[in-house]
Short mmCIF file of C-alpha atoms in Angstrom, two decimals:
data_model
loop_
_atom_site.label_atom_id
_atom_site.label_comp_id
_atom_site.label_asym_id
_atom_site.label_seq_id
_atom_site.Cartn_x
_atom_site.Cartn_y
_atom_site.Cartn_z
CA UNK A 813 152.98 84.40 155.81
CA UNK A 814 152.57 82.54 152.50
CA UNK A 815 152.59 78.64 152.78
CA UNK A 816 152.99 75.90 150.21
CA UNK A 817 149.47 75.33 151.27
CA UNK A 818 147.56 78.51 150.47
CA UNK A 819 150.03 79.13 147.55
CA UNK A 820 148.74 75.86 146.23
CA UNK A 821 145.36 76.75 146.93
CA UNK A 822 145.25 80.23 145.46
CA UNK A 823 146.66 78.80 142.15
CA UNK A 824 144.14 75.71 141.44
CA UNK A 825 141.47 78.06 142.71
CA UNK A 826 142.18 81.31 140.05
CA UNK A 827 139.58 81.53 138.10
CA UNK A 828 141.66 82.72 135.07
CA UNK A 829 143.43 79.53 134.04
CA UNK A 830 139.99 77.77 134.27
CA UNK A 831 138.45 80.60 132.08
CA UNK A 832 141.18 80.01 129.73
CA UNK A 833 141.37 76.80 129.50
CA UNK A 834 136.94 76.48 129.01
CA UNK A 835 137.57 79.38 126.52
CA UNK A 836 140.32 77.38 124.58
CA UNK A 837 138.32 73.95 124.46
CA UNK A 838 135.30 76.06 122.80
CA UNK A 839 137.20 77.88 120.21
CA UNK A 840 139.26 74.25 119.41
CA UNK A 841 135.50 72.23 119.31
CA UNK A 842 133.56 75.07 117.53
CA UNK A 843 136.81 76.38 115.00
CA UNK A 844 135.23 79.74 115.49
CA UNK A 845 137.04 82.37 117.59
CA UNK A 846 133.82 84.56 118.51
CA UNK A 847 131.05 82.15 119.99
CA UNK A 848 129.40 84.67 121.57
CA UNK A 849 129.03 88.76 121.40
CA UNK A 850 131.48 88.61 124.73
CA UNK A 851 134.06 86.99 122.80
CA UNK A 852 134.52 90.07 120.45
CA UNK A 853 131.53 92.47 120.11
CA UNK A 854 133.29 94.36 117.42
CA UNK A 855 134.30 91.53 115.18
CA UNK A 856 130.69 89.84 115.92
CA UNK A 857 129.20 92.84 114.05
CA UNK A 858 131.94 92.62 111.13
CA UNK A 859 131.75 88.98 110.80
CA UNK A 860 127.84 89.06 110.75
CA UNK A 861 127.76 91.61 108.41
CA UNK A 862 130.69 89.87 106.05
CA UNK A 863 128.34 86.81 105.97
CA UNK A 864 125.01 88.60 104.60
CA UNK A 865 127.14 90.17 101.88
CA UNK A 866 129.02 86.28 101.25
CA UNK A 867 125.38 84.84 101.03
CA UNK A 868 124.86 87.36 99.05
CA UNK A 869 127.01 86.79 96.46
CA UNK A 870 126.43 82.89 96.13
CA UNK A 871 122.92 83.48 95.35
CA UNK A 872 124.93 86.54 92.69
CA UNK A 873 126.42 83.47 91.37
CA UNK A 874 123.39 81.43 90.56
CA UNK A 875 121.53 84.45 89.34
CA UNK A 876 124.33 85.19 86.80
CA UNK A 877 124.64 81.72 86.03
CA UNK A 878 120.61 81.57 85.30
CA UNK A 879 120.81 84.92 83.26
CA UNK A 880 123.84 83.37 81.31
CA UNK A 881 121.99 79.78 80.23
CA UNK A 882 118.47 82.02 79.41
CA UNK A 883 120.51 84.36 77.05
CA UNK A 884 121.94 81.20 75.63
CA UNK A 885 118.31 79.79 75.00
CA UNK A 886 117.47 83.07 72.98
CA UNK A 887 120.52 82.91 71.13
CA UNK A 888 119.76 79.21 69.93
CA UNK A 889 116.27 80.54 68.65
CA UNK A 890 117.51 83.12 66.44
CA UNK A 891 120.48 80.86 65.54
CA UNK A 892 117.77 78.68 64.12
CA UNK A 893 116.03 81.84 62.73
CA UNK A 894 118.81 82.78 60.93
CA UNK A 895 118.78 79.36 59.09
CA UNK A 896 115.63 79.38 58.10
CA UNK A 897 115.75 82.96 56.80
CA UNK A 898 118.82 81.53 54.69
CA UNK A 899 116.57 78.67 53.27
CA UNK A 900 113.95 81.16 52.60
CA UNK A 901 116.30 83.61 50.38
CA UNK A 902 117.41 80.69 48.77
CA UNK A 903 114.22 80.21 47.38
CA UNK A 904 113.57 83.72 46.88
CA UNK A 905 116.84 83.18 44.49
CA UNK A 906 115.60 80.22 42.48
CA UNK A 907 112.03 81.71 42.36
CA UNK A 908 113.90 85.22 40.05
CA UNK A 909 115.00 82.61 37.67
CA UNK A 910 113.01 82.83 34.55
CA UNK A 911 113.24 79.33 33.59
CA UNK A 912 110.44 78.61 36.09
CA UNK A 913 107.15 78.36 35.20
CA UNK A 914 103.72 79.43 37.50
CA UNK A 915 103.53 75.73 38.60
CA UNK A 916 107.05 75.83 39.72
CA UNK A 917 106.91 79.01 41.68
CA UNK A 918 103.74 77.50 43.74
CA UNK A 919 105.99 74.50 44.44
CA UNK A 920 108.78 76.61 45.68
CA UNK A 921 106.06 78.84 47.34
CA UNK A 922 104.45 76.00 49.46
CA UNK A 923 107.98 75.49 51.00
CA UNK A 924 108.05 79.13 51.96
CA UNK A 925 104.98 79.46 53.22
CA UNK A 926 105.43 76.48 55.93
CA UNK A 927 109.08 78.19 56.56
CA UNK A 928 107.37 81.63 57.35
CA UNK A 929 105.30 79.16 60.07
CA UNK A 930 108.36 77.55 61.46
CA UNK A 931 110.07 81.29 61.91
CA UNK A 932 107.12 82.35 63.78
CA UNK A 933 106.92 78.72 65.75
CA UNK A 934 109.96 79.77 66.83
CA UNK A 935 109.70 83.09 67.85
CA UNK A 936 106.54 82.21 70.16
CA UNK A 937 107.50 78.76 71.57
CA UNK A 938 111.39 80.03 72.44
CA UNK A 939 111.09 79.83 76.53
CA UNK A 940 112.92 78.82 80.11
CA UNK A 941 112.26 79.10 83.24
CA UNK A 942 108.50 77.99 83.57
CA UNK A 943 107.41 79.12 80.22
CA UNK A 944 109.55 82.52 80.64
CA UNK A 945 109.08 83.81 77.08
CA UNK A 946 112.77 85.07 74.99
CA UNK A 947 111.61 86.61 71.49
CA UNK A 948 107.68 86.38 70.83
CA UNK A 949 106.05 88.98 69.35
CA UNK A 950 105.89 92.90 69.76
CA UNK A 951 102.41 92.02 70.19
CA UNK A 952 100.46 91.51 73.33
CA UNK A 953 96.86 90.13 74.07
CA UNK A 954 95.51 93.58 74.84
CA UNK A 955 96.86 95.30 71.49
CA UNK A 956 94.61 93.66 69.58
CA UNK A 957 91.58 93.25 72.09
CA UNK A 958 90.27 94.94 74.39
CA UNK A 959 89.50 94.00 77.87
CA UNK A 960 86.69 93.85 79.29
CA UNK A 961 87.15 96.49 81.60
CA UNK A 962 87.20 99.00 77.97
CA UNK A 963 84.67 97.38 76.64
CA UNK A 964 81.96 97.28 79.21
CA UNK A 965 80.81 99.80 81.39
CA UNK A 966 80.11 98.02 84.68
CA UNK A 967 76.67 96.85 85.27
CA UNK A 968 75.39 98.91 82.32
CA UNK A 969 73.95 97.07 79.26
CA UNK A 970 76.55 97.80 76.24
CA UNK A 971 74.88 96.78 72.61
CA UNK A 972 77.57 95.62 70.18
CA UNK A 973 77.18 93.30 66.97
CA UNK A 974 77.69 89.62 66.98
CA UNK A 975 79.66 87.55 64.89
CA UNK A 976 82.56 85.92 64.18
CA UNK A 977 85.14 87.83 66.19
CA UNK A 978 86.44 88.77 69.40
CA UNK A 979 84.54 91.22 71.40
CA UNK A 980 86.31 90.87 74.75
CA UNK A 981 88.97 89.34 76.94
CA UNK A 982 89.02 88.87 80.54
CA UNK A 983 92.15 89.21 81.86
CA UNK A 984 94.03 86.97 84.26
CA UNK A 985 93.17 87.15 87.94
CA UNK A 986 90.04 88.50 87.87
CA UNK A 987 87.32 87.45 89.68
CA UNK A 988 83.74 86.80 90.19
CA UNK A 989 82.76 87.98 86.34
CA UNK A 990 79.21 87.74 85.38
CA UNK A 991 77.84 88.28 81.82
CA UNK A 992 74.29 88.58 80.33
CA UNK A 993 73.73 88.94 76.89
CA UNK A 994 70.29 89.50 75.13
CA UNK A 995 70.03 88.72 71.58
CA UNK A 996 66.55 90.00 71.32
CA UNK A 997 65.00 86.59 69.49
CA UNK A 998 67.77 86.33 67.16
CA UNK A 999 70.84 83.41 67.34
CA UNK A 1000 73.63 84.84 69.17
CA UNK A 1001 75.56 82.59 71.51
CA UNK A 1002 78.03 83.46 73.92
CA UNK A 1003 81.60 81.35 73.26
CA UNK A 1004 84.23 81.60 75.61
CA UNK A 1005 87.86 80.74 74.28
CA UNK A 1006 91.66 80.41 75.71
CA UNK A 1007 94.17 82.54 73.98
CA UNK A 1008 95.53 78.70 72.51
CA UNK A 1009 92.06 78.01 71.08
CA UNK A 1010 90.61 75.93 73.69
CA UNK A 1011 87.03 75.58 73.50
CA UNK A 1012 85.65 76.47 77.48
CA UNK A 1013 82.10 77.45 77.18
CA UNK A 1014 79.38 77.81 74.95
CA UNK A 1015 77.91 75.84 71.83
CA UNK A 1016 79.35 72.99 69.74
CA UNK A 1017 80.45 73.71 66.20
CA UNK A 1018 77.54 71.26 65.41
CA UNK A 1019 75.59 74.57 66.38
CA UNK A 1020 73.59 76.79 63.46
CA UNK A 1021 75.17 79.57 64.70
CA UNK A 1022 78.66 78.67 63.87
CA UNK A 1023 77.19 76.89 60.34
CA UNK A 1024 75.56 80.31 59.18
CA UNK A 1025 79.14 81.80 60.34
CA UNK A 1026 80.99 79.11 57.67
CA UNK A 1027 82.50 77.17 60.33
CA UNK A 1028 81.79 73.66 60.17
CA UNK A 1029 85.40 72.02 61.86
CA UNK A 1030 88.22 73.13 63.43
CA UNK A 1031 89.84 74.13 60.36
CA UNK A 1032 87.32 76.52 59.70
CA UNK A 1033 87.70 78.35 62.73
CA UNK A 1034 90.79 78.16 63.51
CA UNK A 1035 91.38 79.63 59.56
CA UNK A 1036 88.47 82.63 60.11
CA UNK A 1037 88.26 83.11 64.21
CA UNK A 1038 92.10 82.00 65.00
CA UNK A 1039 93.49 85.15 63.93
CA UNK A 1040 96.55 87.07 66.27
CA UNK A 1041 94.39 89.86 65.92
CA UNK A 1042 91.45 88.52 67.62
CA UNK A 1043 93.99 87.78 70.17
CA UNK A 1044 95.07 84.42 69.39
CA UNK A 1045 98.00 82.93 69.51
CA UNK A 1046 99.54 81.55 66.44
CA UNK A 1047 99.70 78.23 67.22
CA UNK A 1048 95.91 77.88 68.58
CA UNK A 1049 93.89 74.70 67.44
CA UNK A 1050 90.57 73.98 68.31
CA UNK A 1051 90.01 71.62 70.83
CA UNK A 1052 86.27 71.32 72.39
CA UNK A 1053 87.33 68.58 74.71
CA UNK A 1054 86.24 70.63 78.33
CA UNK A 1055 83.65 72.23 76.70
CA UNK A 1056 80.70 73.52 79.14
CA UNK A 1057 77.39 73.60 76.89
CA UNK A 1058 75.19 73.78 80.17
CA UNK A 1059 75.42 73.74 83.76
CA UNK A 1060 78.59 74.33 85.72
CA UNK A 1061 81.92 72.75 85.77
CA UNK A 1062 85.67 73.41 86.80
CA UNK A 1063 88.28 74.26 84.18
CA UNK A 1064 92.11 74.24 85.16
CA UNK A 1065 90.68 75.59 88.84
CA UNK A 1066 88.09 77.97 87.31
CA UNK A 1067 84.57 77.38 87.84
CA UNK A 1068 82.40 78.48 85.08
CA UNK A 1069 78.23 78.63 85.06
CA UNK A 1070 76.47 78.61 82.22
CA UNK A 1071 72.85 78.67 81.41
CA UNK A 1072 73.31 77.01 77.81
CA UNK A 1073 72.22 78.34 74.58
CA UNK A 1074 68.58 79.47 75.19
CA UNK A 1075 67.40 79.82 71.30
CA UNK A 1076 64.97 78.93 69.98
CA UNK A 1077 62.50 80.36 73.13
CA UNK A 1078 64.58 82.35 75.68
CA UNK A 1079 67.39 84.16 74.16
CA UNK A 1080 69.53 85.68 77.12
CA UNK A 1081 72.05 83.61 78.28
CA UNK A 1082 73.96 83.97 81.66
CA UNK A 1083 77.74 83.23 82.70
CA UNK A 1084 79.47 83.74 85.62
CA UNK A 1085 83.60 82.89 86.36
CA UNK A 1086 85.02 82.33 89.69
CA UNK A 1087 88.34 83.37 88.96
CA UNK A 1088 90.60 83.29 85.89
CA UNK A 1089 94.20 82.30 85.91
CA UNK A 1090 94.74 82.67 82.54
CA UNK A 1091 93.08 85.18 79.67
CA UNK A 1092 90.25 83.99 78.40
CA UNK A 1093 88.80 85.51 75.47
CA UNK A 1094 85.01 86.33 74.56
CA UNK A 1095 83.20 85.36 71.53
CA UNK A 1096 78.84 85.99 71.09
CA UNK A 1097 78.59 84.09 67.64
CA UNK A 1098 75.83 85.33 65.41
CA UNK A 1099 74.67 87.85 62.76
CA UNK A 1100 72.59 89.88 64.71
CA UNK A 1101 73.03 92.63 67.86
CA UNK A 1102 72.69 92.01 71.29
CA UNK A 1103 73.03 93.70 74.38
CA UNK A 1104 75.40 92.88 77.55
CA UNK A 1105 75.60 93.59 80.80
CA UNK A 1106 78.85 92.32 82.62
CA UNK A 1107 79.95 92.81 86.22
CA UNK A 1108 82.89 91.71 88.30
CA UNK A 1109 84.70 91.96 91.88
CA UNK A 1110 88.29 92.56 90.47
CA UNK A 1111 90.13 92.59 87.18
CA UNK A 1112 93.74 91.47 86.38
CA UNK A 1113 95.94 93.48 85.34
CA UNK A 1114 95.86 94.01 81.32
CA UNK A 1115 98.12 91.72 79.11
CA UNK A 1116 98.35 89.64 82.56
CA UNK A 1117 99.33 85.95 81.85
CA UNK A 1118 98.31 84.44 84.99
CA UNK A 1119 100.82 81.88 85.96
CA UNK A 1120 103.00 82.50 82.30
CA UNK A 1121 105.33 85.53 82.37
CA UNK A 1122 104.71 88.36 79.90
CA UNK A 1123 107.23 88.39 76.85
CA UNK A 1124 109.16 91.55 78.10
CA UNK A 1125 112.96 92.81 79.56
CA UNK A 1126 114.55 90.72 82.19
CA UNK A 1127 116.79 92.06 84.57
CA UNK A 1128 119.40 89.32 86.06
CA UNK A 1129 121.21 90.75 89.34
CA UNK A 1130 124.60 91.69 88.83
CA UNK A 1131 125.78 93.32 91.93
CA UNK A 1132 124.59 93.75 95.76
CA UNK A 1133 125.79 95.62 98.29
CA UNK A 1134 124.11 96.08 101.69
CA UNK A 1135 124.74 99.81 101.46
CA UNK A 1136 124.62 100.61 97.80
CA UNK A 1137 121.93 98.33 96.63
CA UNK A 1138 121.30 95.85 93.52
CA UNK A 1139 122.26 96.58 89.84
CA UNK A 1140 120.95 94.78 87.48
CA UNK A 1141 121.86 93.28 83.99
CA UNK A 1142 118.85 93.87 81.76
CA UNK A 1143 118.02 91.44 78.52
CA UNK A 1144 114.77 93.40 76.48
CA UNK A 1145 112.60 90.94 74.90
CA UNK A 1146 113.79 90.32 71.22
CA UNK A 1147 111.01 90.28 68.76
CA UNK A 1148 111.75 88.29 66.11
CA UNK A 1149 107.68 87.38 64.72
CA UNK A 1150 107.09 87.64 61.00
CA UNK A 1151 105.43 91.16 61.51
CA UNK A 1152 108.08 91.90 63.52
CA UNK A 1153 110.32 91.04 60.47
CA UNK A 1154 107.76 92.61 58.12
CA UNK A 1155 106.99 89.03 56.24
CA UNK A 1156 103.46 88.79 57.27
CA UNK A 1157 102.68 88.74 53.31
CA UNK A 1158 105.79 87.90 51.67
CA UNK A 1159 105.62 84.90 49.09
CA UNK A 1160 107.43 83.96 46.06
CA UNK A 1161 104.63 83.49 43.66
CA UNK A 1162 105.89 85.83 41.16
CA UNK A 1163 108.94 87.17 39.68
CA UNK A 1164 108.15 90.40 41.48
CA UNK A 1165 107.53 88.99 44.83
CA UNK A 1166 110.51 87.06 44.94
CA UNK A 1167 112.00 90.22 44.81
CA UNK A 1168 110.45 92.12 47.36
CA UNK A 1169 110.66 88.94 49.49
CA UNK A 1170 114.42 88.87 48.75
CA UNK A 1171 114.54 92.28 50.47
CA UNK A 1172 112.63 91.79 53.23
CA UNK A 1173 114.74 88.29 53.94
CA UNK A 1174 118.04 90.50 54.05
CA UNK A 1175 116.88 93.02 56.70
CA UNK A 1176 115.16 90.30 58.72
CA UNK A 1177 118.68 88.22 58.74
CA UNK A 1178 120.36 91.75 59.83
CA UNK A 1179 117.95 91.96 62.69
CA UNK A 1180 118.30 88.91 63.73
CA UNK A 1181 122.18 89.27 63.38
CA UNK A 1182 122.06 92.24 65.42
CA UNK A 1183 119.92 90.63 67.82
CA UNK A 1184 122.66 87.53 68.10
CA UNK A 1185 125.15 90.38 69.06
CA UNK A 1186 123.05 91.47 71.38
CA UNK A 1187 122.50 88.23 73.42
CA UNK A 1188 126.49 87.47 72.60
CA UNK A 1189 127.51 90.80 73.99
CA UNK A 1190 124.95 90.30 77.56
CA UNK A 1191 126.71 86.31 78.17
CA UNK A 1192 130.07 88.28 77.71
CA UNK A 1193 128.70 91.15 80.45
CA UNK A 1194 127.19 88.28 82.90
CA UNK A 1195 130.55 85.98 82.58
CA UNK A 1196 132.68 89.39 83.65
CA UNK A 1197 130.31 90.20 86.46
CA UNK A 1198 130.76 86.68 87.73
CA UNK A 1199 134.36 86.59 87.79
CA UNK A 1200 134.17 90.16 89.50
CA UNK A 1201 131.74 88.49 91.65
CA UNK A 1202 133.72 85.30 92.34
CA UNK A 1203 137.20 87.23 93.42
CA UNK A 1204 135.42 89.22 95.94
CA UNK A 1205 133.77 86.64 96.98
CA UNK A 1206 137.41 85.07 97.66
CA UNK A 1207 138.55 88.08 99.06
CA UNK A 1208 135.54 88.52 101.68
CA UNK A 1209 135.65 85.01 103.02
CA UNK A 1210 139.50 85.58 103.50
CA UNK A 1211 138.77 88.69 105.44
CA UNK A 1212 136.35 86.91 107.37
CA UNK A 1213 138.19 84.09 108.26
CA UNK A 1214 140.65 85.94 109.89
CA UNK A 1215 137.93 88.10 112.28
CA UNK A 1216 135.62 84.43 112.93
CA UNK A 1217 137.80 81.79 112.72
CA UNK A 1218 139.84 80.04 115.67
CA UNK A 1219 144.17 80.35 115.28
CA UNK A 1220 144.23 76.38 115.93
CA UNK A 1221 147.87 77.06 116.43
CA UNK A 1222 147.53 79.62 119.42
CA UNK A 1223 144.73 78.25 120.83
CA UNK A 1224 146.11 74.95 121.38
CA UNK A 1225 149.20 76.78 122.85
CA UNK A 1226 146.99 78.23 125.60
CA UNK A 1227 144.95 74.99 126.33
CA UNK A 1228 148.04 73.02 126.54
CA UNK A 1229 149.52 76.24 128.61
CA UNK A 1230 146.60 76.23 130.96
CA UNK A 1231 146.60 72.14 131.20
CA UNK A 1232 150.54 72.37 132.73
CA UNK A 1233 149.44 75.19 135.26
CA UNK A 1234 146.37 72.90 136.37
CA UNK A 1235 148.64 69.68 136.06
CA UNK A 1236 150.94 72.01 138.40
CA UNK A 1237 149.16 72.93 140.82
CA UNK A 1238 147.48 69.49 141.27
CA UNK A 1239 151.24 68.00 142.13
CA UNK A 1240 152.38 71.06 144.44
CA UNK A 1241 149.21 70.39 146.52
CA UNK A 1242 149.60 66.94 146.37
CA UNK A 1243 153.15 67.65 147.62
CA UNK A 1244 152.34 70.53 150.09
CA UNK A 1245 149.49 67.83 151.29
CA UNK A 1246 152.56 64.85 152.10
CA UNK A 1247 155.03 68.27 153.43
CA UNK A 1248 152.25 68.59 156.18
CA UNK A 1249 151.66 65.12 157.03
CA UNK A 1250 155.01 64.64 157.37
CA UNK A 1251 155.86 67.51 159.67
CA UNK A 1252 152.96 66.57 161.73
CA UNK A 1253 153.79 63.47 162.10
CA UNK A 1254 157.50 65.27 163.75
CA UNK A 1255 155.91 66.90 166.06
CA UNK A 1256 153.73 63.81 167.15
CA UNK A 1257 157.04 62.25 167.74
CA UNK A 1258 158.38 65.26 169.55
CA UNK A 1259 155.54 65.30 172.29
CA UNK A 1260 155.48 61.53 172.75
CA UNK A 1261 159.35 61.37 173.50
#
C-alpha cells in the first residue's frame, strides 16, 4: 500500500528531476547545449568539425584582406611608373623638335637619365610584408653570377683571373665556408661584398690593388664593380664602415676570419664564414691569376635571400575546405626594371634617339598598363572570394548555433519545471510529515483514555 509518506519519498528521491534540473543549470551558465560528448555525441562531432572550418575562414578573411592591400602596393608602383614614363615621352617629344640645339638635348637628356633611375628605384624598392618584393627585376643574383657551388669544385684548387669583377657568390644559409687563394707573388686580394655594396672583408680602397684597378672612392667602384651584372643591386653604395682587414669579427650574426692581405711577403690569404644569412658576393682584386681552394659544410639554396623573400608569384589563400583542400589566388611577380622595359640604353641625345626612345616609352607604358589590369583584375578576384567567404561564414555559424548552442527559452522551461516538482515534493513531505504526527498523536490519546 502506497502512503503519502513513501509517495513523498519516491518523488524527492528520483533521480531524473535532479538530473534535469543539474543538466538545465549547466546549459543556462555555459549557453552551450553539448558540454560534454554525453550530451550529444553526434552533434559534438558536427559542431567540432563546423568550428575548424569557421576558424578557418577568419584566418580566409585576413589572408584575402593581406593579398588585397599587397596587390594595392604593386599597383601604386606602377601607377607611379606610368607617370614617369609619361614625363619621359614628353621629353622624348621636345627632344624631335629641331629648334634644339646639342646643348639643349644634353639638358633635356640629364632629366631622362635620372628618370630612367627613379623607374628602376621603383621597380626594386616596391615591397610589404617584411621586405616582400612586388615588381623588381626578371633578374636574380644567380643569373648573373655564379655560386660558388659552380664555380668551385670542393676542396680542389680552381685557377681563375683576378680583377675587377665578381668571381663568386655564396649563397644564403650556408655554412662553415673556407677559402684560400694563392696569388703566386703577385697582388691579388680577396674582397668580400653584400649584394647592396657593403664592404665586409678584405682591403681598404686606400689599397694598390684597387688604385692599379682605377678605383680610388666609392664612386669609382660603385661606377666599374657596382654593376647588376656582377650581381649588384642597383641601388648599392659603398660603404666600408664593418670592414674586416684582419682578424675576426661578427657581421649582422656572421662571423668572418680573415688572415689580412699578406703582400708584399706571403701571398695566400685565408677566410672562413660561420654562416651567411644573406648573399654575399666574392671579389679577388688584382691583375694577375691565382688559385683557390674553397670548402664548406652546406650551401643555401641558389638565388636564396636569407631572411628577404625572393621577387617571385605569391599565392594568397582563397578557399579551404577540410575535405577538398586550399585554392589559392596567385599574383606572379611583375617586372617592371628598365631591361625589363628594354630602356637600359635609351637617351634623347639625338634626333634619332629620341625616336627610338619614343618607341620604347610607348610599349613600356602598355606593359605597365597591362600590368595595372592585372593587379586591378586580382583585388576584384580577392574582394569576390571574400564576400563568398564572408556569407558562408554567416551561414556556418548559423548552422552551428543551432547544433551547440543552449534554447534559453526551453531550458529555462525545464529548470523552472523541475524547481516546482522539487518545491512539490518538499511541501507534500512536509505535509505527509505533520499527517503522521498528527495521527499519532490520536492514537496516543486513544490508549491513554
Amino acid at each position: 500500500m502506497l502512503t503519502v509518506s513513501s509517495f513523498t519519498q519516491s518523488l524527492s528521491s528520483n533521480p531524473v528531476f535532479s538530473k534535469t534540473l543539474s543538466t538545465a543549470y549547466e546549459r543556462l551558465s555555459s549557453g552551450l547545449r553539448i558540454n560534454s560528448a554525453a550530451d550529444d555525441s553526434a552533434g559534438l562531432q558536427i559542431s567540432n568539425r563546423l568550428t575548424s572550418e569557421s576558424i578557418a575562414k577568419n584566418q580566409l578573411r585576413r589572408n584575402l584582406n593581406d593579398g588585397i592591400s599587397y596587390a594595392q602596393i604593386a599597383e601604386g608602383g606602377l601607377q607611379e611608373s606610368a607617370d614617369i614614363l609619361q614625363r619621359m615621352r614628353q621629353l622624348a617629344m621636345q627632344s624631335q623638335n629641331g629648334i634644339n640645339t646639342d646643348a639643349d638635348r644634353r639638358a633635356l637628356d640629364k632629366e631622362f637619365q635620372q628618370l630612367k633611375n627613379a623607374l628602376n628605384g621603383i621597380a626594386y624598392n616596391t615591397e610589404a610584408f617584411n621586405r616582400l618584393p612586388l615588381l623588381g627585376d626578371n633578374d636574380l643574383l644567380s643569373d648573373n653570377v655564379s655560386s660558388i657551388g659552380d664555380t668551385f669544385v670542393k676542396g680542389s684548387p680552381t685557377r681563375l683571373n683576378s680583377g675587377l669583377r665578381s668571381i663568386a657568390y655564396i649563397p644564403a644559409g650556408s655554412t662553415n665556408i673556407s677559402i684560400n687563394i694563392d696569388s703566386f707573388s703577385l697582388d691579388d686580394d680577396l674582397q668580400v661584398f653584400t649584394t647592396s655594396g657593403r664592404h665586409l672583408v678584405g682591403t681598404p680602397l686606400s689599397d694598390n690593388v684597387w688604385s692599379i684597378n682605377g678605383v680610388g672612392s666609392g664612386s669609382d667602384i660603385k661606377s666599374l664593380l657596382f654593376l647588376t651584372q656582377e650581381g649588384y643591386t642597383p641601388t648599392a653604395s659603398y660603404d666600408s664602415s664593418s670592414l674586416i682587414t684582419n682578424g675576426s669579427g661578427t657581421i649582422n650574426g656572421t662571423t668572418f676570419t680573415f688572415s689580412g692581405d699578406q703582400h708584399p711577403g706571403v701571398t695566400t690569404e685565408t677566410l672562413t664564414i660561420d654562416n651567411t644569412n644573406e648573399p654575399l658576393i666574392i671579389s679577388v682584386v688584382g691583375q694577375g691569376f691565382f688559385d683557390a681552394t674553397v670548402d664548406w659544410d652546406t650551401l643555401g639554396s641558389p638565388g636564396s635571400g636569407g631572411d628577404s623573400f625572393e621577387a617571385g608569384p605569391v599565392d594568397i589563400t582563397a578557399t579551404n575546405s577540410l575535405s577538398e583542400g586550399t585554392d589559392y589566388i596567385n599574383l606572379a611577380k611583375t617586372p617592371v626594371g628598365l631591361s625589363d622595359l628594354n630602356m637600359v640604353e635609351s637617351d634623347v641625345l639625338t634626333f634619332e634617339n629620341a625616336e627610338v626612345s619614343l618607341q620604347q616609352i610607348d610599349d613600356a607604358l602598355a606593359y605597365v598598363s597591362k600590368s595595372r589590369a592585372f593587379y586591378g583584375a586580382k583585388m576584384n578576384q580577392m574582394e569576390s572570394a571574400l564576400k563568398i567567404n564572408d556569407r558562408m561564414h554567416e551561414g556556418l555559424m548559423a548552422a552551428r548555433s543551432q547544433i551547440l548552442d543552449t534554447d534559453f527559452a526551453e531550458e529555462t522551461a525545464k529548470s523552472t519545471q523541475a524547481q516546482i516538482v522539487e518545491q512539490a515534493s518538499i511541501s507534500v513531505r512536509a505535509q505527509a510529515k505533520s499527517t503522521d504526527e498528527q495521527v499519532l498523536g490520536l492514537l496516543s490519546g486513544s490508549l491513554a483514555n
